[in-house]
Short mmCIF file of C-alpha atoms in Angstrom, two decimals:
data_model
loop_
_atom_site.label_atom_id
_atom_site.label_comp_id
_atom_site.label_asym_id
_atom_site.label_seq_id
_atom_site.Cartn_x
_atom_site.Cartn_y
_atom_site.Cartn_z
CA UNK A 188 25.90 -12.16 3.64
CA UNK A 189 26.51 -13.62 6.96
CA UNK A 190 25.17 -14.49 10.32
CA UNK A 191 26.16 -11.78 13.32
CA UNK A 192 23.51 -13.21 15.75
CA UNK A 193 21.17 -15.46 17.21
CA UNK A 194 19.12 -15.50 19.41
CA UNK A 195 16.59 -18.54 21.10
CA UNK A 196 14.05 -19.13 23.66
CA UNK A 197 12.80 -22.20 24.49
CA UNK A 198 15.15 -23.93 22.46
CA UNK A 199 16.21 -27.41 22.79
CA UNK A 200 18.28 -27.55 26.03
CA UNK A 201 18.76 -24.33 26.08
CA UNK A 202 15.79 -22.43 28.89
CA UNK A 203 14.22 -18.94 28.35
CA UNK A 204 16.43 -17.01 26.10
CA UNK A 205 20.05 -16.92 24.45
CA UNK A 206 21.76 -14.94 22.13
CA UNK A 207 25.21 -15.78 19.99
CA UNK A 208 27.74 -13.78 18.54
CA UNK A 209 29.38 -14.54 15.14
CA UNK A 210 32.04 -13.63 13.11
CA UNK A 211 31.70 -13.54 9.09
CA UNK A 212 34.88 -16.07 9.33
CA UNK A 213 35.40 -18.97 11.57
CA UNK A 214 32.86 -20.15 14.06
CA UNK A 215 34.10 -22.54 16.55
CA UNK A 216 31.83 -24.28 18.72
CA UNK A 217 33.23 -26.65 21.53
CA UNK A 218 32.66 -27.30 25.08
CA UNK A 219 31.56 -31.32 27.62
CA UNK A 220 28.66 -33.74 25.15
CA UNK A 221 25.00 -33.38 25.03
CA UNK A 222 25.30 -29.52 25.77
CA UNK A 223 23.37 -28.55 22.88
CA UNK A 224 26.66 -27.69 20.17
CA UNK A 225 24.61 -29.28 17.11
CA UNK A 226 21.86 -27.32 18.55
CA UNK A 227 22.71 -24.35 17.08
CA UNK A 228 23.18 -26.19 13.88
CA UNK A 229 19.14 -27.57 14.31
CA UNK A 230 18.06 -23.78 15.10
CA UNK A 231 18.88 -22.73 11.58
CA UNK A 232 17.27 -25.12 10.22
CA UNK A 233 14.24 -24.73 12.24
CA UNK A 234 14.60 -21.00 10.82
CA UNK A 235 14.14 -22.52 6.86
CA UNK A 236 11.61 -25.12 8.11
CA UNK A 237 8.51 -25.29 9.64
CA UNK A 238 8.73 -28.00 12.68
CA UNK A 239 6.05 -29.07 15.28
CA UNK A 240 7.14 -27.41 18.61
CA UNK A 241 7.13 -30.34 19.99
CA UNK A 242 10.17 -31.31 18.31
CA UNK A 243 12.32 -29.03 18.94
CA UNK A 244 10.67 -26.74 22.02
CA UNK A 245 12.89 -27.42 25.65
CA UNK A 246 11.63 -30.49 27.15
CA UNK A 247 11.22 -28.86 30.33
CA UNK A 248 8.43 -26.25 28.70
CA UNK A 249 6.89 -28.65 26.79
CA UNK A 250 3.66 -29.39 28.70
CA UNK A 251 4.03 -25.82 29.73
CA UNK A 252 2.66 -22.51 27.11
CA UNK A 253 5.58 -21.70 26.85
CA UNK A 254 7.20 -20.96 24.08
CA UNK A 255 9.70 -21.63 21.21
CA UNK A 256 11.93 -19.43 18.86
CA UNK A 257 14.32 -18.81 16.89
CA UNK A 258 16.09 -15.47 15.92
CA UNK A 259 18.38 -14.88 13.11
CA UNK A 260 20.28 -11.59 12.59
CA UNK A 261 22.16 -11.20 8.40
CA UNK A 262 24.18 -8.13 7.68
CA UNK A 263 26.65 -7.46 4.80
CA UNK A 264 26.93 -5.23 2.45
CA UNK A 265 25.75 -7.33 -0.17
CA UNK A 266 21.99 -7.40 1.45
CA UNK A 267 21.10 -4.37 -0.12
CA UNK A 268 21.74 -6.04 -3.73
CA UNK A 269 20.97 -9.70 -2.61
CA UNK A 270 17.15 -7.98 -2.44
CA UNK A 271 16.85 -6.69 -5.90
CA UNK A 272 17.16 -10.38 -6.48
CA UNK A 273 12.84 -11.18 -7.74
CA UNK A 274 12.93 -14.03 -5.45
CA UNK A 275 14.06 -11.78 -2.83
CA UNK A 276 12.57 -8.45 -2.89
CA UNK A 277 10.10 -8.93 0.14
CA UNK A 278 12.94 -8.56 1.98
CA UNK A 279 13.96 -5.03 0.32
CA UNK A 280 11.22 -2.61 2.38
CA UNK A 281 12.68 -4.83 6.03
CA UNK A 282 16.46 -3.81 5.26
CA UNK A 283 17.65 -2.28 7.99
CA UNK A 284 20.16 0.57 8.35
CA UNK A 285 23.33 0.48 10.76
CA UNK A 286 26.40 2.60 10.82
CA UNK A 287 28.69 0.10 8.82
CA UNK A 288 26.08 -2.52 7.51
CA UNK A 289 22.96 -3.30 6.14
CA UNK A 290 20.84 -6.13 8.57
CA UNK A 291 18.00 -7.64 8.16
CA UNK A 292 16.35 -9.80 11.44
CA UNK A 293 14.26 -12.76 10.81
CA UNK A 294 12.34 -14.74 13.02
CA UNK A 295 10.39 -18.40 13.12
CA UNK A 296 8.55 -19.12 16.74
CA UNK A 297 5.91 -20.98 18.32
CA UNK A 298 4.34 -17.84 19.71
CA UNK A 299 0.67 -17.19 18.57
CA UNK A 300 0.31 -13.20 17.85
CA UNK A 301 -1.47 -10.63 16.57
CA UNK A 302 -0.68 -8.22 15.17
CA UNK A 303 -1.77 -4.99 12.57
CA UNK A 304 0.52 -4.90 9.37
CA UNK A 305 -1.04 -3.36 6.14
CA UNK A 306 -3.63 -2.13 8.32
CA UNK A 307 -5.45 -5.38 8.91
CA UNK A 308 -4.99 -7.64 11.54
CA UNK A 309 -2.51 -10.82 10.62
CA UNK A 310 -2.16 -13.99 12.78
CA UNK A 311 1.15 -15.33 13.31
CA UNK A 312 2.48 -18.49 14.01
CA UNK A 313 5.19 -21.15 13.33
CA UNK A 314 4.37 -21.94 9.99
CA UNK A 315 4.54 -17.71 9.46
CA UNK A 316 8.83 -16.25 9.10
CA UNK A 317 9.02 -13.69 10.25
CA UNK A 318 10.29 -10.11 9.77
CA UNK A 319 11.77 -6.81 11.37
CA UNK A 320 10.26 -4.05 11.00
CA UNK A 321 12.11 -0.86 12.38
CA UNK A 322 9.77 1.49 12.10
CA UNK A 323 6.41 -0.60 13.52
CA UNK A 324 9.05 -2.27 15.96
CA UNK A 325 7.88 -5.42 15.28
CA UNK A 326 7.72 -8.51 13.19
CA UNK A 327 5.33 -8.74 10.03
CA UNK A 328 4.88 -11.42 7.75
CA UNK A 329 4.83 -10.34 3.98
CA UNK A 330 2.38 -12.29 1.51
CA UNK A 331 4.53 -14.93 0.06
CA UNK A 332 7.83 -14.55 2.00
CA UNK A 333 7.42 -18.22 4.05
CA UNK A 334 8.32 -19.73 0.64
CA UNK A 335 11.37 -17.50 0.01
CA UNK A 336 13.14 -17.77 3.43
CA UNK A 337 15.50 -21.05 1.57
CA UNK A 338 16.23 -18.16 -1.15
CA UNK A 339 17.18 -15.95 1.19
CA UNK A 340 20.47 -18.29 2.09
CA UNK A 341 21.94 -21.20 1.90
CA UNK A 342 22.95 -23.87 3.96
CA UNK A 343 25.19 -26.62 3.94
CA UNK A 344 25.61 -29.24 6.90
CA UNK A 345 27.44 -32.03 7.23
CA UNK A 346 26.63 -33.57 10.70
CA UNK A 347 27.87 -36.21 12.79
CA UNK A 348 25.64 -39.04 11.01
CA UNK A 349 26.44 -37.85 7.77
CA UNK A 350 22.94 -37.41 5.48
CA UNK A 351 23.69 -39.46 2.45
CA UNK A 352 20.91 -38.08 0.59
CA UNK A 353 23.15 -34.42 1.06
CA UNK A 354 26.15 -35.60 -0.33
CA UNK A 355 25.23 -37.35 -3.56
CA UNK A 356 22.70 -34.34 -4.03
CA UNK A 357 23.27 -32.23 -7.01
CA UNK A 358 20.38 -29.68 -6.59
CA UNK A 359 22.08 -26.13 -7.22
CA UNK A 360 21.49 -25.50 -3.60
CA UNK A 361 23.66 -28.37 -2.37
CA UNK A 362 27.77 -28.92 -2.89
CA UNK A 363 27.71 -31.34 -5.40
CA UNK A 364 24.95 -29.50 -7.00
CA UNK A 365 27.43 -25.90 -7.13
CA UNK A 366 30.24 -27.50 -8.25
CA UNK A 367 28.29 -28.93 -11.37
CA UNK A 368 26.49 -25.78 -11.39
CA UNK A 369 29.96 -24.07 -11.82
CA UNK A 370 31.95 -26.28 -13.74
CA UNK A 371 29.13 -26.51 -16.87
CA UNK A 372 27.80 -22.86 -16.49
CA UNK A 373 28.63 -22.77 -20.09
CA UNK A 374 28.40 -26.33 -21.39
CA UNK A 375 23.96 -24.98 -22.85
CA UNK A 376 26.22 -23.72 -25.23
CA UNK A 377 28.31 -26.13 -26.36
CA UNK A 378 28.65 -27.90 -29.66
CA UNK A 379 27.15 -31.81 -27.62
CA UNK A 380 24.10 -29.82 -25.52
CA UNK A 381 22.92 -28.37 -29.36
CA UNK A 382 23.40 -31.96 -31.12
CA UNK A 383 21.45 -33.40 -27.60
CA UNK A 384 18.35 -30.53 -28.20
CA UNK A 385 18.50 -31.55 -32.09
CA UNK A 386 18.11 -35.43 -31.11
CA UNK A 387 15.25 -34.74 -28.58
CA UNK A 388 13.99 -33.38 -30.99
CA UNK A 389 14.45 -35.89 -33.04
CA UNK A 390 12.99 -38.29 -30.15
CA UNK A 391 10.11 -37.05 -28.61
CA UNK A 392 8.47 -34.57 -31.46
CA UNK A 393 9.68 -33.75 -34.80
CA UNK A 394 10.75 -37.51 -36.22
CA UNK A 395 9.64 -39.70 -38.29
CA UNK A 396 8.26 -42.12 -34.81
CA UNK A 397 8.97 -40.34 -32.43
CA UNK A 398 7.32 -39.94 -29.03
CA UNK A 399 4.13 -37.47 -29.94
CA UNK A 400 3.23 -39.23 -33.32
CA UNK A 401 3.51 -42.46 -31.33
CA UNK A 402 0.51 -40.88 -29.07
CA UNK A 403 -1.47 -39.42 -31.54
CA UNK A 404 -3.52 -41.52 -31.73
CA UNK A 405 -4.65 -41.10 -27.76
CA UNK A 406 -4.95 -37.54 -28.23
CA UNK A 407 -7.24 -37.79 -29.88
CA UNK A 408 -9.66 -40.35 -28.37
CA UNK A 409 -9.29 -37.79 -25.20
CA UNK A 410 -10.45 -35.12 -27.35
CA UNK A 411 -13.15 -36.45 -28.65
CA UNK A 412 -14.61 -37.02 -25.53
CA UNK A 413 -13.88 -33.62 -24.43
CA UNK A 414 -15.40 -32.17 -27.03
CA UNK A 415 -18.50 -34.41 -26.54
CA UNK A 416 -19.38 -33.57 -22.77
CA UNK A 417 -17.67 -30.22 -22.33
CA UNK A 418 -17.49 -28.45 -25.40
CA UNK A 419 -14.93 -27.83 -28.75
CA UNK A 420 -11.14 -28.60 -27.22
CA UNK A 421 -7.42 -29.55 -29.06
CA UNK A 422 -5.48 -32.28 -26.93
CA UNK A 423 -1.76 -32.19 -27.49
CA UNK A 424 1.22 -33.65 -25.00
CA UNK A 425 4.35 -31.38 -25.12
CA UNK A 426 7.94 -32.80 -24.60
CA UNK A 427 10.18 -29.34 -24.13
CA UNK A 428 13.24 -29.79 -24.00
CA UNK A 429 14.45 -29.76 -19.69
CA UNK A 430 16.56 -27.62 -18.36
CA UNK A 431 19.78 -29.48 -17.63
CA UNK A 432 19.58 -28.69 -14.17
CA UNK A 433 16.58 -31.56 -14.04
CA UNK A 434 19.08 -34.16 -16.25
CA UNK A 435 21.85 -33.07 -12.61
CA UNK A 436 19.28 -34.17 -10.68
CA UNK A 437 18.84 -37.78 -11.60
CA UNK A 438 23.13 -37.61 -10.81
CA UNK A 439 24.35 -39.69 -7.64
CA UNK A 440 28.32 -39.88 -7.11
CA UNK A 441 29.36 -43.36 -7.29
CA UNK A 442 32.66 -44.42 -5.24
CA UNK A 443 35.24 -47.82 -6.89
CA UNK A 444 37.20 -49.77 -4.48
CA UNK A 445 38.97 -53.00 -6.21
CA UNK A 446 37.48 -52.63 -9.60
CA UNK A 447 33.78 -52.46 -7.35
CA UNK A 448 31.29 -49.51 -7.83
CA UNK A 449 29.43 -48.61 -5.39
CA UNK A 450 26.46 -45.26 -5.09
CA UNK A 451 27.94 -43.05 -2.15
CA UNK A 452 24.57 -43.00 -0.34
CA UNK A 453 25.85 -46.96 0.28
CA UNK A 454 28.72 -46.42 2.02
CA UNK A 455 29.62 -46.40 5.42
CA UNK A 456 29.04 -43.10 7.56
CA UNK A 457 32.77 -42.61 7.66
CA UNK A 458 33.37 -42.59 3.86
CA UNK A 459 30.03 -40.44 3.08
CA UNK A 460 31.80 -37.84 6.01
CA UNK A 461 34.80 -38.29 3.89
CA UNK A 462 33.97 -37.61 0.76
CA UNK A 463 31.54 -34.40 2.00
CA UNK A 464 34.47 -32.60 2.74
CA UNK A 465 36.25 -33.65 0.21
CA UNK A 466 33.25 -31.80 -2.03
CA UNK A 467 34.00 -28.79 0.35
CA UNK A 468 37.97 -29.02 0.04
CA UNK A 469 37.26 -28.73 -3.81
CA UNK A 470 34.96 -26.12 -3.74
CA UNK A 471 37.33 -23.92 -2.01
CA UNK A 472 39.09 -24.16 -4.87
CA UNK A 473 36.06 -23.20 -7.46
CA UNK A 474 34.62 -20.57 -5.21
CA UNK A 475 38.56 -18.51 -5.30
CA UNK A 476 38.96 -18.81 -8.13
CA UNK A 477 35.59 -17.79 -9.86
CA UNK A 478 35.34 -14.05 -8.86
CA UNK A 479 31.88 -13.75 -11.28
CA UNK A 480 29.97 -15.75 -9.28
CA UNK A 481 26.72 -15.22 -7.52
CA UNK A 482 27.42 -13.14 -4.35
CA UNK A 483 24.72 -14.66 -2.16
CA UNK A 484 26.81 -17.52 -0.38
CA UNK A 485 26.31 -20.07 1.03
CA UNK A 486 27.32 -21.14 4.91
CA UNK A 487 28.66 -24.32 5.89
CA UNK A 488 27.71 -26.11 9.51
CA UNK A 489 30.41 -29.00 9.87
CA UNK A 490 29.80 -31.48 13.30
CA UNK A 491 33.05 -32.48 14.45
CA UNK A 492 35.12 -32.67 10.98
CA UNK A 493 37.70 -34.43 12.53
CA UNK A 494 36.12 -37.98 12.84
CA UNK A 495 38.16 -40.29 10.63
CA UNK A 496 41.09 -37.22 10.13
CA UNK A 497 44.39 -37.88 10.94
CA UNK A 498 45.97 -34.94 12.40
CA UNK A 499 47.73 -33.83 9.48
CA UNK A 500 44.32 -34.11 7.03
CA UNK A 501 43.04 -31.67 10.19
CA UNK A 502 45.26 -29.11 9.22
CA UNK A 503 44.74 -29.20 5.43
CA UNK A 504 40.91 -29.33 5.61
CA UNK A 505 40.91 -25.92 7.94
CA UNK A 506 43.50 -25.03 4.94
CA UNK A 507 40.51 -25.28 2.71
CA UNK A 508 38.05 -23.71 5.19
CA UNK A 509 39.73 -20.15 5.76
CA UNK A 510 40.04 -20.12 1.42
CA UNK A 511 36.32 -20.51 1.33
CA UNK A 512 35.32 -18.23 4.67
CA UNK A 513 37.01 -15.80 2.60
CA UNK A 514 33.11 -15.83 0.92
CA UNK A 515 31.32 -17.48 3.15
CA UNK A 516 30.50 -18.33 6.64
CA UNK A 517 31.79 -21.58 8.86
CA UNK A 518 30.20 -23.38 11.70
CA UNK A 519 32.26 -25.49 13.68
CA UNK A 520 31.71 -28.23 15.96
CA UNK A 521 34.47 -29.23 17.59
CA UNK A 522 36.37 -30.95 19.93
CA UNK A 523 39.98 -31.37 18.56
CA UNK A 524 42.57 -29.67 19.42
CA UNK A 525 44.21 -28.95 16.01
CA UNK A 526 41.73 -27.13 14.48
CA UNK A 527 41.77 -24.66 17.18
CA UNK A 528 45.73 -24.54 16.34
CA UNK A 529 45.17 -22.26 14.14
CA UNK A 530 42.86 -20.55 16.03
CA UNK A 531 42.70 -16.13 14.72
CA UNK A 532 40.70 -13.56 16.88
CA UNK A 533 40.77 -11.18 14.00
CA UNK A 534 38.49 -13.72 12.04
CA UNK A 535 37.70 -16.63 14.14
CA UNK A 536 34.91 -16.94 16.88
CA UNK A 537 34.59 -19.42 19.58
CA UNK A 538 32.04 -20.30 22.36
CA UNK A 539 31.82 -22.67 24.87
CA UNK A 540 29.21 -23.95 25.72
CA UNK A 541 28.71 -26.93 29.26
CA UNK A 542 25.32 -28.07 31.18
CA UNK A 543 24.21 -25.34 34.62
CA UNK A 544 22.12 -27.03 36.43
CA UNK A 545 20.94 -29.71 33.99
CA UNK A 546 20.21 -26.98 30.91
CA UNK A 547 22.27 -26.12 28.29
CA UNK A 548 24.87 -22.71 28.93
CA UNK A 549 26.99 -20.46 25.97
CA UNK A 550 29.19 -18.23 26.75
CA UNK A 551 31.45 -16.86 24.42
CA UNK A 552 35.49 -17.79 24.35
CA UNK A 553 38.28 -16.06 25.22
CA UNK A 554 40.24 -15.84 22.60
CA UNK A 555 43.68 -17.06 22.17
CA UNK A 556 46.73 -14.18 22.79
CA UNK A 557 48.07 -15.17 26.32
CA UNK A 558 51.91 -15.55 24.89
CA UNK A 559 51.25 -12.81 22.11
CA UNK A 560 52.62 -14.82 18.31
CA UNK A 561 53.25 -17.89 20.27
CA UNK A 562 49.58 -18.13 20.83
CA UNK A 563 47.87 -20.06 20.41
CA UNK A 564 49.84 -23.27 22.60
CA UNK A 565 47.97 -26.76 22.90
CA UNK A 566 48.29 -25.79 26.77
CA UNK A 567 45.62 -22.57 26.21
CA UNK A 568 43.73 -24.43 23.53
CA UNK A 569 42.69 -27.41 25.84
CA UNK A 570 42.09 -25.45 28.64
CA UNK A 571 40.29 -22.50 27.59
CA UNK A 572 38.58 -24.87 24.75
CA UNK A 573 38.08 -27.96 26.98
CA UNK A 574 38.63 -26.98 30.66
CA UNK A 575 41.78 -29.18 30.49
CA UNK A 576 44.37 -29.11 33.06
CA UNK A 577 47.98 -29.58 31.60
CA UNK A 578 51.30 -29.45 33.05
CA UNK A 579 52.58 -28.16 29.75
CA UNK A 580 50.09 -24.99 30.31
CA UNK A 581 51.30 -24.48 34.20
CA UNK A 582 55.40 -24.54 31.93
CA UNK A 583 53.83 -22.42 29.29
CA UNK A 584 52.64 -19.58 32.10
CA UNK A 585 55.31 -19.77 34.47
CA UNK A 586 58.34 -19.71 31.85
CA UNK A 587 56.90 -17.07 29.82
CA UNK A 588 55.65 -14.74 33.07
CA UNK A 589 59.55 -15.45 34.13
CA UNK A 590 61.04 -14.45 31.47
CA UNK A 591 59.40 -10.76 31.08
CA UNK A 592 60.35 -9.97 34.39
CA UNK A 593 63.95 -11.66 34.10
CA UNK A 594 63.74 -9.26 30.84
CA UNK A 595 63.38 -6.19 34.33
CA UNK A 596 65.96 -7.62 36.48
CA UNK A 597 68.23 -11.03 35.46
CA UNK A 598 67.98 -11.36 39.59
CA UNK A 599 64.62 -12.45 39.20
CA UNK A 600 66.40 -15.33 37.42
CA UNK A 601 66.67 -17.10 41.41
CA UNK A 602 62.97 -19.55 42.40
CA UNK A 603 63.25 -16.48 46.09
CA UNK A 604 63.08 -13.34 44.22
CA UNK A 605 61.23 -14.42 41.62
CA UNK A 606 58.41 -15.66 44.17
CA UNK A 607 58.60 -12.67 45.39
CA UNK A 608 58.00 -10.98 42.00
CA UNK A 609 54.86 -13.60 42.25
CA UNK A 610 54.06 -12.31 45.18
CA UNK A 611 53.83 -8.55 45.13
CA UNK A 612 52.24 -8.38 40.89
CA UNK A 613 49.64 -10.77 41.93
CA UNK A 614 48.94 -7.81 44.77
CA UNK A 615 49.38 -10.41 47.54
CA UNK A 616 47.31 -13.39 45.80
CA UNK A 617 50.11 -15.79 45.22
CA UNK A 618 51.65 -16.23 48.81
CA UNK A 619 54.33 -17.43 50.00
CA UNK A 620 53.11 -20.21 52.23
CA UNK A 621 54.21 -23.21 50.45
CA UNK A 622 56.27 -25.70 51.93
CA UNK A 623 59.79 -27.19 49.25
CA UNK A 624 62.26 -29.81 50.36
CA UNK A 625 64.94 -28.99 47.68
CA UNK A 626 67.73 -31.77 47.08
CA UNK A 627 71.34 -30.64 46.77
CA UNK A 628 73.89 -31.93 44.38
CA UNK A 629 75.40 -33.78 48.19
CA UNK A 630 72.28 -35.67 48.01
CA UNK A 631 70.96 -33.42 51.38
CA UNK A 632 68.12 -32.01 51.68
CA UNK A 633 66.61 -28.35 52.93
CA UNK A 634 62.91 -27.43 53.54
CA UNK A 635 62.18 -23.92 52.11
CA UNK A 636 59.38 -21.45 52.02
CA UNK A 637 58.38 -21.12 48.66
CA UNK A 638 55.01 -20.10 45.99
CA UNK A 639 52.52 -22.57 45.24
CA UNK A 640 53.60 -21.97 41.06
CA UNK A 641 56.92 -22.44 41.85
CA UNK A 642 56.65 -25.89 43.97
CA UNK A 643 54.26 -27.06 41.08
CA UNK A 644 57.29 -26.63 38.40
CA UNK A 645 60.01 -27.29 40.52
CA UNK A 646 58.09 -30.88 41.20
CA UNK A 647 57.34 -31.38 37.57
CA UNK A 648 61.04 -30.27 35.80
CA UNK A 649 63.07 -32.27 39.17
CA UNK A 650 61.11 -35.56 39.02
CA UNK A 651 64.08 -37.53 40.34
CA UNK A 652 63.34 -35.33 43.76
CA UNK A 653 60.98 -37.69 45.16
CA UNK A 654 61.19 -35.81 49.14
CA UNK A 655 58.01 -33.41 48.20
CA UNK A 656 54.21 -34.94 47.72
CA UNK A 657 53.02 -35.29 44.12
CA UNK A 658 50.81 -32.30 43.73
CA UNK A 659 46.64 -32.46 43.19
CA UNK A 660 45.23 -31.83 39.98
CA UNK A 661 42.89 -28.94 42.40
CA UNK A 662 46.48 -27.56 43.34
CA UNK A 663 47.17 -27.32 39.95
CA UNK A 664 43.96 -25.66 39.21
CA UNK A 665 43.92 -22.52 42.08
CA UNK A 666 48.38 -22.67 40.48
CA UNK A 667 47.19 -21.69 36.97
CA UNK A 668 44.44 -19.37 37.43
CA UNK A 669 46.67 -17.40 39.54
CA UNK A 670 49.44 -17.17 37.33
CA UNK A 671 46.37 -15.95 34.76
CA UNK A 672 45.56 -12.87 35.86
CA UNK A 673 49.97 -11.54 35.19
CA UNK A 674 48.87 -12.11 31.47
CA UNK A 675 45.75 -10.66 30.95
#
């Protein structure tokens, strides 16, 4: 199961309604700082846990009566089997049939509405999880469903300022807990666990000096008071063996450096992030080799994983995440071109975040495919993902187009003929209206008309020629934007 899309309304800097589509593999969020990338992570968390309206609504809407809401659509072939689990059977009636996949739509909203559900009026507020009923074309709140939303899908967040509790939390919905549960799932049948059970009985229940016998006088006193005041009652302290998960919850991860051992929760943010990402990579190995694990995946939301990582380490991390994405959806906020270098348009998506009149804006990213098997190039990544103009990208565009033209006719190797090619192929959008001063081998200079792309290309490739004025960033932008359509 994966999140196919999310719709937000007035959520944290996103005024009005916004919709983002996701791939079932790896989803990259790129763009300027403070443009709402991490807010999408918070929107997922908002679905799973009730928050006050004032904490999540876009600030320009806080004094109005406008509402804030988040809706997600879940898809997957495994949805039908998931809703057969006892904790999720309440969702069974809300599974929607599509052409190729089953889906569920879940929402949380501060908009207070009254609906007719099972023949009765029902009021819905921000505290209610709502599930879409396709037959009645309305969101409903089946009894008890508010307590099951966290059972519907697991989410592991690794924030830029990593919460130490998440790293060392051994609960089975957390990454550490999942690793331990996967490795120790057969431990309860071992002789070691059976010996522990016998020791527990000896200590708490059946031994000569067990705790239960020690507490007998207290039991009798309580029993006497109850019998006098409320009627005959028998009192007994019981000490049953806890589930093994209860012991895991008391555990922690310790790190040792130079012989000094410290709890991971007491380490700095950098070490905690490194540990969280290391755990994810270990989980990748375990989950890829365990074909019998539960079908419900854990979704990973990772904020700036490149922080504190060398480029080679970033490559290794993405390889690990690629393995996980076969079974679990990945969301990454990043400013790193090294992570995007392995972008695969078949299984990855990219959304670009920016500001528009002070409000956050989202656009689906361009798929990296300008240069065929050579995509994505560094220039292409920096231009589309981060809005960075570079001479490298200009060189890539110009050289690729010229190589294609030469295949058509070798005459296009000559700058004058290639300028004519650019003029014709661009439907006269690229004009031959620039002056370029060419430095000949005998040191004389001749001036001729050329296109802006060729002028910039020549200035880049011939730094020894100081007779031309350096091109501006605006000219580089115009030239790049005029070349791209020739490849699309």
